[in-house]
Amino acid sequence: MTEHLWPMLMLLALMAGVFSGYPVAFILAGVGILFAVLADVPMLFLSMGVQRIYSGILTNWLLVAIPLFVFMGLMLERSGIAERLMRSLAALFRGVPGGYAFAVAIIGVIMAASTGIIGASVVMMGMMALPAMREARYDMQLSCGLIASSGTLGILLPPSIMLIILGDQMRLSVGDLFLGAIGPGLLLAGLYFLYLTGVAIFAPHRVPAPERVESIAFWPAAWALTRDLLAPFVLILSVLGTIIAGIATPTESAAIGAAGALLLALMSRKLTFPALQGAVHETTRTTAMIVFVMIGASIFSVVFRRLGGDAMILQIFDIHDANPYWVLFIIMALIFLLGFFLDWVEITLVVVPIVAPVVALLDFGMPSEQVMIWFAIALAVNLQTSFLTPPFGYALFYLRGIAPDIPITTIYKGVMPFVLIQIAALILVIFFPALVLHLPMGSR
Amino acid sequence: MSAILSKLLDLLCLPGKWVSWLILPLIASILIAVVYAKLGMNTLLAWDDPIPVLGRALTVNGLFDLQWYIFALLVLFGGAWALREDKHVAVDFLSLMMSDRQRLWIRMLGDLLFLLPFCLIIAWYGWSFALTAWTTGEGSTQGGLNSRWIIKAMVPLSFAILGLMGLLRGLGTAADLLRGQSDKDRKDLP
């Protein structure tokens, strides 16, 4: 036990610091430096930290995709395309029980595949759909749960910033991860649809069709829908298509997407100076926020490794005689629990580098590269759930922020069925790795 | 927190606001590099007399360097700005249950004991790091931009700004705590 005293104390200090509410990036770096001083690590050793910040983070061309994808999402949000899409879909589905619910789920998938900014999708759908659903006397629990969960698909479906960072941390091809996430992402969307269909059939009073349908012409609505679908569709195709076909790197296709989003905003006449300024400012702060956690984590891990932290973790997950699925279960359960309190940035940058080497040593009867892709995507599904789990799921807070009159308990209860769907999807992904691996391996 | 101090902290955010606009040339330069690479060309522009940073030509490799330079600037100078606006990732569910005074205490201790030493160390080693690049005249090894010291010098500069912000905010918060003014001026609360 005493041999692991320093890394143990370091983890405890990290936990205490993180829960104090001070920014995680500086807690990580500060704890690293504090323990370097306490454990008498030569100060010069920390200059390695500077070297790692420079060569591992600042000169990392893959990470250039982060501001580009953030900018693309913000620009799309400001272009008003999603709102128009919501309006035309809702008009088409108006007469059917659960019509609004299906419209929300479809928009969730489209938004997810084109932006991947959780806050934006949840807020947009909450503002657009929630009042309409309430007026149509939808069950508010179901409505809130649906909006929160389909809004969080963006973190999983490519292009996803989380997958870029996971790829960087685990040294996996981001193209493979993007391909691998498509199966589980569509599986989740399919399960949402299945659940909604079940509700519409067996409990139609929760999603009633309006009694009096104003007659609207079908063709104009269908035409408007096609027109509004075309733009995001072309964008999704040009961003994902180029990555998947191997024509462009994630960074290059992110630039294509960012330029496309600018063009769309211009065509929608929404490209004003304040909108553009708002988008570039927000992009800078968001990028700094994410990358600073990486910077802090690199200082922490330099010291943690030096003090024998790696060996300690491997010993804790004593893997020599354990069933690999059991180890995987423990890691997934641990991350699920952490997801109640932490969000994906801390988990991908702090927890993943600690547990990934453990998983790399496990034998699942697959080549180790495939194991890591499969693990990364299962992790991504798990982390998506962390946005939904009470008490501190971010999606729930966003929803609460725009609908302050809805009791938080309604939102909590509403996401429960969707959290169960997430867990079901995670189990499916774990027991059927082909769901993940079929696309990336098939494309080779 | 005094008005002068707030003004000063806002000033330290300015570099972040300026570099934000570089996102647009970043997008443009990647698109140009993609097109040129597809055409199999490397040199965009060439001239006879060498000029600083670029040397004798603007090449696709030079654009690659420019792209991560911009990324590095966004991150480095955005850091202080995000701190000022409380945009950094923080786990706030416990702090939501604390009193304003307790939160100010945590912010002060965090600023002075965690943020400040971190910035000092990075700025200190970053300085010698940049100095080495300056004295050796380090440039790109792949025909990109020359004068690596410029971007390396941004590391100590930006961390000095961030550290100064931590120091000023920490001292300002400490002064507030001493005066017991924690309930006033809510704008500065985390």
XYZ file of C-alpha atoms in Angstrom, chain A residues 15-442:
428
model
C -11.188 14.656 -6.387
C -11.396 17.162 -3.571
C -10.213 19.931 -5.880
C -12.586 19.058 -8.715
C -15.603 18.999 -6.418
C -14.668 22.387 -4.972
C -16.062 23.921 -8.144
C -12.827 25.622 -9.201
C -12.058 25.096 -12.934
C -10.904 21.523 -13.520
C -8.058 22.538 -15.853
C -6.267 24.513 -13.140
C -7.033 21.969 -10.419
C -5.338 19.301 -12.549
C -2.261 21.430 -13.161
C -2.161 22.755 -9.602
C -2.410 19.308 -8.026
C 0.323 18.095 -10.376
C 2.642 20.928 -9.343
C 1.753 20.628 -5.655
C 2.677 16.946 -5.617
C 5.825 17.551 -7.612
C 6.867 19.865 -4.770
C 5.682 17.549 -1.958
C 7.222 14.368 -3.390
C 10.471 16.170 -4.197
C 10.285 15.705 -7.962
C 12.945 17.984 -9.488
C 11.311 21.170 -10.815
C 13.152 20.784 -14.075
C 10.973 17.728 -14.604
C 8.005 20.043 -15.051
C 9.676 21.598 -18.074
C 8.727 18.314 -19.733
C 5.180 19.512 -19.191
C 5.851 22.575 -21.340
C 7.362 20.366 -24.014
C 4.261 18.159 -23.955
C 1.873 21.102 -24.082
C 3.718 22.431 -27.100
C 4.333 19.287 -29.103
C 1.324 17.222 -28.021
C -1.392 19.855 -27.946
C -0.541 23.180 -29.591
C 1.115 21.701 -32.676
C -1.459 18.901 -32.956
C -3.056 19.402 -36.333
C -5.952 17.048 -35.533
C -7.091 19.329 -32.721
C -7.425 22.215 -35.185
C -10.711 20.476 -36.091
C -12.173 21.441 -32.682
C -12.613 25.200 -33.266
C -13.748 24.482 -36.825
C -16.505 22.083 -35.791
C -17.555 24.374 -32.945
C -17.739 27.297 -35.359
C -19.690 25.213 -37.858
C -22.241 24.270 -35.211
C -22.636 27.834 -33.959
C -23.015 29.177 -37.494
C -25.625 26.544 -38.354
C -27.489 27.360 -35.172
C -27.524 31.025 -36.183
C -28.596 30.259 -39.744
C -32.056 29.283 -38.496
C -32.156 26.148 -40.652
C -33.132 23.860 -37.814
C -36.079 26.063 -36.863
C -37.408 26.025 -40.392
C -36.946 22.255 -40.548
C -38.824 21.840 -37.281
C -41.717 23.926 -38.590
C -42.106 22.036 -41.844
C -41.744 18.597 -40.227
C -44.289 19.464 -37.574
C -46.678 20.647 -40.272
C -46.402 17.322 -42.072
C -46.790 15.160 -38.973
C -49.525 17.250 -37.452
C -52.429 14.825 -37.853
C -50.759 11.701 -36.453
C -50.690 10.754 -32.747
C -47.181 11.458 -31.560
C -46.493 13.566 -34.631
C -44.523 16.222 -32.787
C -42.554 13.578 -30.957
C -41.439 11.944 -34.195
C -40.567 15.343 -35.630
C -38.362 16.066 -32.590
C -36.583 12.721 -32.870
C -35.898 13.236 -36.582
C -34.581 16.772 -36.028
C -32.426 15.422 -33.199
C -30.718 13.008 -35.581
C -30.252 15.634 -38.318
C -28.893 18.216 -35.889
C -26.608 15.589 -34.382
C -25.153 14.651 -37.735
C -24.588 18.244 -38.729
C -23.471 20.074 -35.609
C -22.833 18.061 -32.514
C -23.288 20.869 -30.028
C -25.443 19.532 -27.240
C -26.491 22.826 -25.744
C -27.610 24.203 -29.087
C -29.810 21.245 -30.067
C -31.484 20.891 -26.687
C -32.165 24.616 -26.396
C -33.414 24.925 -29.964
C -35.760 21.959 -29.719
C -36.905 22.966 -26.278
C -37.801 26.443 -27.464
C -39.462 25.288 -30.677
C -41.171 22.062 -29.757
C -41.927 22.193 -26.061
C -44.581 24.944 -26.259
C -46.216 23.219 -29.227
C -46.203 19.860 -27.445
C -47.686 21.406 -24.358
C -50.437 23.026 -26.389
C -51.184 19.692 -28.032
C -51.532 18.247 -24.474
C -48.586 15.934 -24.736
C -47.368 14.262 -21.592
C -44.715 16.716 -20.365
C -42.498 13.995 -18.891
C -42.251 12.258 -22.234
C -41.726 15.530 -24.089
C -38.882 16.649 -21.829
C -37.202 13.252 -21.864
C -37.390 13.065 -25.636
C -36.011 16.561 -26.224
C -33.133 16.063 -23.796
C -32.144 12.666 -25.147
C -32.472 13.297 -28.873
C -30.611 16.558 -28.327
C -27.666 14.651 -26.867
C -27.260 12.374 -29.875
C -24.902 15.026 -31.233
C -22.116 14.046 -28.877
C -22.147 10.523 -30.332
C -23.091 10.875 -33.998
C -20.227 12.200 -36.118
C -18.928 14.812 -36.529
C -18.428 14.798 -32.794
C -15.788 16.742 -30.905
C -15.790 14.058 -28.239
C -14.777 11.410 -30.780
C -11.944 13.628 -32.057
C -10.572 13.957 -28.526
C -11.062 10.249 -27.807
C -9.194 9.462 -31.017
C -6.367 11.744 -29.978
C -6.167 10.353 -26.441
C -6.337 6.695 -27.498
C -4.268 7.118 -30.679
C -7.048 5.835 -32.904
C -8.047 7.025 -36.344
C -10.816 9.608 -36.018
C -12.223 8.407 -39.339
C -12.632 4.901 -37.861
C -14.291 6.291 -34.762
C -16.680 8.398 -36.841
C -17.611 5.339 -38.888
C -17.909 3.196 -35.781
C -20.259 5.637 -34.070
C -22.778 5.639 -36.917
C -24.160 2.173 -36.109
C -24.743 2.744 -32.382
C -26.014 6.292 -33.047
C -28.629 5.056 -35.498
C -29.430 2.147 -33.172
C -30.211 4.637 -30.412
C -32.333 6.766 -32.723
C -34.134 3.587 -33.813
C -34.811 2.621 -30.204
C -36.208 6.104 -29.507
C -38.536 5.699 -32.496
C -39.593 2.251 -31.333
C -40.376 3.602 -27.895
C -42.354 6.529 -29.332
C -44.301 4.199 -31.628
C -45.077 1.999 -28.628
C -46.334 5.005 -26.690
C -48.396 6.222 -29.651
C -50.064 2.823 -29.985
C -50.502 1.741 -26.375
C -50.836 5.084 -24.592
C -52.137 7.503 -27.232
C -53.428 9.844 -24.532
C -49.808 10.767 -23.767
C -49.220 11.959 -27.323
C -52.710 12.886 -28.606
C -53.358 13.801 -32.203
C -54.998 17.220 -32.358
C -58.802 16.997 -32.508
C -59.131 19.609 -35.165
C -56.564 19.567 -37.911
C -56.359 22.737 -39.922
C -56.179 21.671 -43.471
C -52.862 22.627 -44.912
C -51.880 21.791 -48.418
C -49.658 18.735 -48.445
C -47.488 19.588 -51.419
C -46.305 23.045 -50.347
C -45.384 21.587 -46.957
C -43.555 18.681 -48.562
C -41.740 21.070 -50.909
C -40.691 23.330 -48.026
C -39.438 20.279 -46.163
C -37.385 19.052 -49.102
C -35.867 22.471 -49.541
C -34.976 22.787 -45.868
C -33.615 19.252 -45.738
C -31.426 19.744 -48.774
C -29.018 22.229 -47.204
C -28.141 20.237 -44.055
C -28.087 17.061 -46.113
C -25.496 18.434 -48.536
C -23.475 19.690 -45.580
C -23.573 16.347 -43.757
C -22.631 14.578 -46.948
C -19.714 16.890 -47.693
C -18.332 16.694 -44.152
C -18.870 13.028 -43.308
C -18.596 11.827 -46.873
C -15.133 13.266 -47.364
C -13.866 11.829 -44.076
C -15.376 8.411 -44.679
C -14.248 8.212 -48.291
C -10.768 9.077 -47.020
C -10.579 12.131 -49.285
C -10.131 14.605 -46.440
C -8.772 14.487 -42.912
C -11.190 15.418 -40.111
C -9.556 18.862 -39.930
C -9.996 19.476 -43.645
C -13.603 18.367 -43.699
C -14.264 20.495 -40.610
C -13.045 23.501 -42.588
C -15.289 22.520 -45.485
C -18.193 22.241 -43.040
C -17.393 25.593 -41.453
C -17.297 27.279 -44.856
C -20.557 25.529 -45.797
C -22.241 26.708 -42.619
C -21.093 30.273 -43.339
C -22.548 29.981 -46.817
C -25.865 28.650 -45.483
C -26.090 31.508 -43.001
C -25.355 33.938 -45.833
C -28.064 32.418 -48.026
C -30.573 32.543 -45.164
C -29.698 36.234 -44.784
C -28.640 35.633 -41.182
C -24.950 36.462 -41.600
C -24.885 39.783 -39.756
C -21.838 41.263 -38.066
C -23.143 40.603 -34.527
C -23.966 36.991 -35.458
C -20.487 36.427 -36.888
C -18.776 38.161 -33.980
C -20.829 36.140 -31.520
C -19.854 32.929 -33.291
C -16.093 33.620 -33.425
C -16.036 34.797 -29.800
C -17.956 31.762 -28.579
C -15.719 29.487 -30.649
C -12.574 30.879 -29.026
C -13.887 30.509 -25.484
C -15.242 27.006 -26.097
C -12.001 25.866 -27.727
C -9.920 27.304 -24.899
C -12.221 25.685 -22.346
C -11.784 22.216 -23.844
C -8.092 22.433 -24.670
C -7.145 23.936 -21.304
C -8.384 20.764 -19.630
C -5.993 18.876 -21.925
C -3.173 21.225 -20.884
C -3.919 20.789 -17.188
C -4.257 17.031 -17.595
C -0.860 16.785 -19.272
C 0.810 18.446 -16.270
C -1.096 16.162 -13.907
C -0.221 13.003 -15.792
C 3.497 13.830 -16.131
C 3.720 13.911 -12.338
C 1.239 11.058 -11.787
C 3.302 8.719 -14.000
C 6.533 9.804 -12.392
C 5.118 8.901 -8.981
C 4.051 5.439 -10.152
C 0.381 6.101 -10.838
C 0.248 3.828 -13.882
C 1.465 0.817 -11.988
C -1.055 1.502 -9.257
C -3.987 1.565 -11.693
C -2.900 -1.670 -13.360
C -2.627 -3.284 -9.953
C -6.073 -2.090 -8.894
C -7.635 -3.640 -11.985
C -5.609 -6.790 -11.383
C -6.287 -8.256 -14.763
C -4.247 -11.406 -14.993
C -6.877 -13.859 -13.893
C -10.009 -11.752 -14.229
C -12.661 -12.235 -16.886
C -12.095 -9.417 -19.438
C -15.831 -8.707 -19.636
C -15.916 -8.334 -15.869
C -13.095 -5.748 -15.994
C -14.884 -3.961 -18.827
C -18.095 -3.989 -16.821
C -16.362 -2.438 -13.827
C -14.826 0.305 -15.979
C -18.123 1.052 -17.716
C -20.008 1.093 -14.411
C -17.364 3.386 -12.916
C -17.668 5.805 -15.828
C -21.471 5.622 -15.703
C -21.347 6.572 -12.022
C -18.807 9.340 -12.618
C -21.152 10.583 -15.334
C -23.664 11.548 -12.646
C -21.221 14.220 -11.486
C -18.643 14.897 -14.202
C -19.137 15.646 -17.860
C -17.459 14.203 -20.919
C -14.511 16.613 -20.985
C -13.196 15.555 -17.585
C -13.938 11.888 -18.188
C -12.279 11.693 -21.624
C -9.234 13.665 -20.567
C -8.674 12.380 -17.053
C -10.324 8.987 -16.643
C -9.819 7.562 -20.130
C -6.003 7.911 -20.207
C -5.958 6.066 -16.881
C -8.220 3.144 -17.854
C -7.419 2.770 -21.569
C -4.085 0.968 -20.938
C -5.982 -1.506 -18.757
C -8.433 -2.290 -21.565
C -5.591 -2.581 -24.071
C -4.240 -5.518 -22.075
C -7.515 -7.440 -22.043
C -8.109 -10.353 -24.378
C -11.511 -10.315 -26.092
C -10.423 -12.556 -28.931
C -10.178 -9.600 -31.318
C -7.174 -7.694 -32.690
C -6.251 -5.008 -30.185
C -6.949 -2.111 -32.560
C -10.515 -3.342 -32.995
C -10.883 -3.739 -29.247
C -9.868 -0.122 -28.760
C -12.282 1.216 -31.413
C -15.086 -0.844 -29.917
C -14.183 0.293 -26.401
C -14.013 3.938 -27.500
C -17.487 3.838 -29.029
C -19.006 1.963 -26.075
C -17.440 4.661 -23.930
C -18.984 7.332 -26.138
C -22.464 5.813 -25.700
C -21.822 5.669 -21.974
C -20.692 9.308 -21.894
C -23.724 10.411 -23.875
C -25.789 8.965 -21.053
C -23.947 11.185 -18.594
C -25.681 14.176 -20.168
C -29.025 12.673 -19.182
C -28.464 11.195 -15.764
C -29.879 13.189 -12.860
C -28.966 15.048 -10.822
C -26.302 16.795 -12.921
C -26.936 15.930 -16.566
C -26.124 18.967 -18.667
C -28.998 18.370 -21.103
C -31.416 18.522 -18.172
C -29.970 21.851 -17.060
C -30.258 23.321 -20.544
C -33.883 22.220 -20.720
C -34.588 23.566 -17.276
C -32.968 26.844 -18.311
C -35.413 27.450 -21.145
C -38.525 26.009 -19.454
C -38.262 27.265 -15.877
C -41.936 26.564 -15.158
C -41.513 22.818 -15.611
C -40.633 21.148 -12.287
C -37.201 19.555 -12.324
C -38.793 16.292 -11.093
C -40.842 16.126 -14.308
C -37.631 16.341 -16.296
C -35.896 13.756 -14.095
C -38.772 11.302 -14.422
C -39.065 12.011 -18.118
C -35.489 11.015 -18.950
C -35.694 7.732 -17.024
C -37.090 5.629 -19.913
C -34.481 7.168 -22.181
C -31.655 6.417 -19.776
C -32.878 2.800 -19.772
C -32.816 2.850 -23.591
C -29.235 4.175 -23.423
C -28.226 1.361 -21.104
C -29.894 -1.170 -23.408
C -27.960 0.265 -26.359
C -24.712 0.148 -24.387
C -25.295 -3.521 -23.551
C -26.069 -4.282 -27.202
C -22.874 -2.506 -28.288
C -20.836 -4.493 -25.788
C -22.252 -7.878 -26.738
C -22.383 -7.218 -30.484
C -19.089 -5.470 -31.334
C -20.049 -5.798 -35.015
C -22.489 -2.923 -34.492
C -19.427 -0.723 -34.119
C -16.800 -2.537 -36.142
C -18.770 -3.430 -39.246
C -18.434 -0.004 -40.907
C -14.794 0.856 -40.087
C -13.514 -2.630 -40.863
C -15.710 -3.003 -43.936
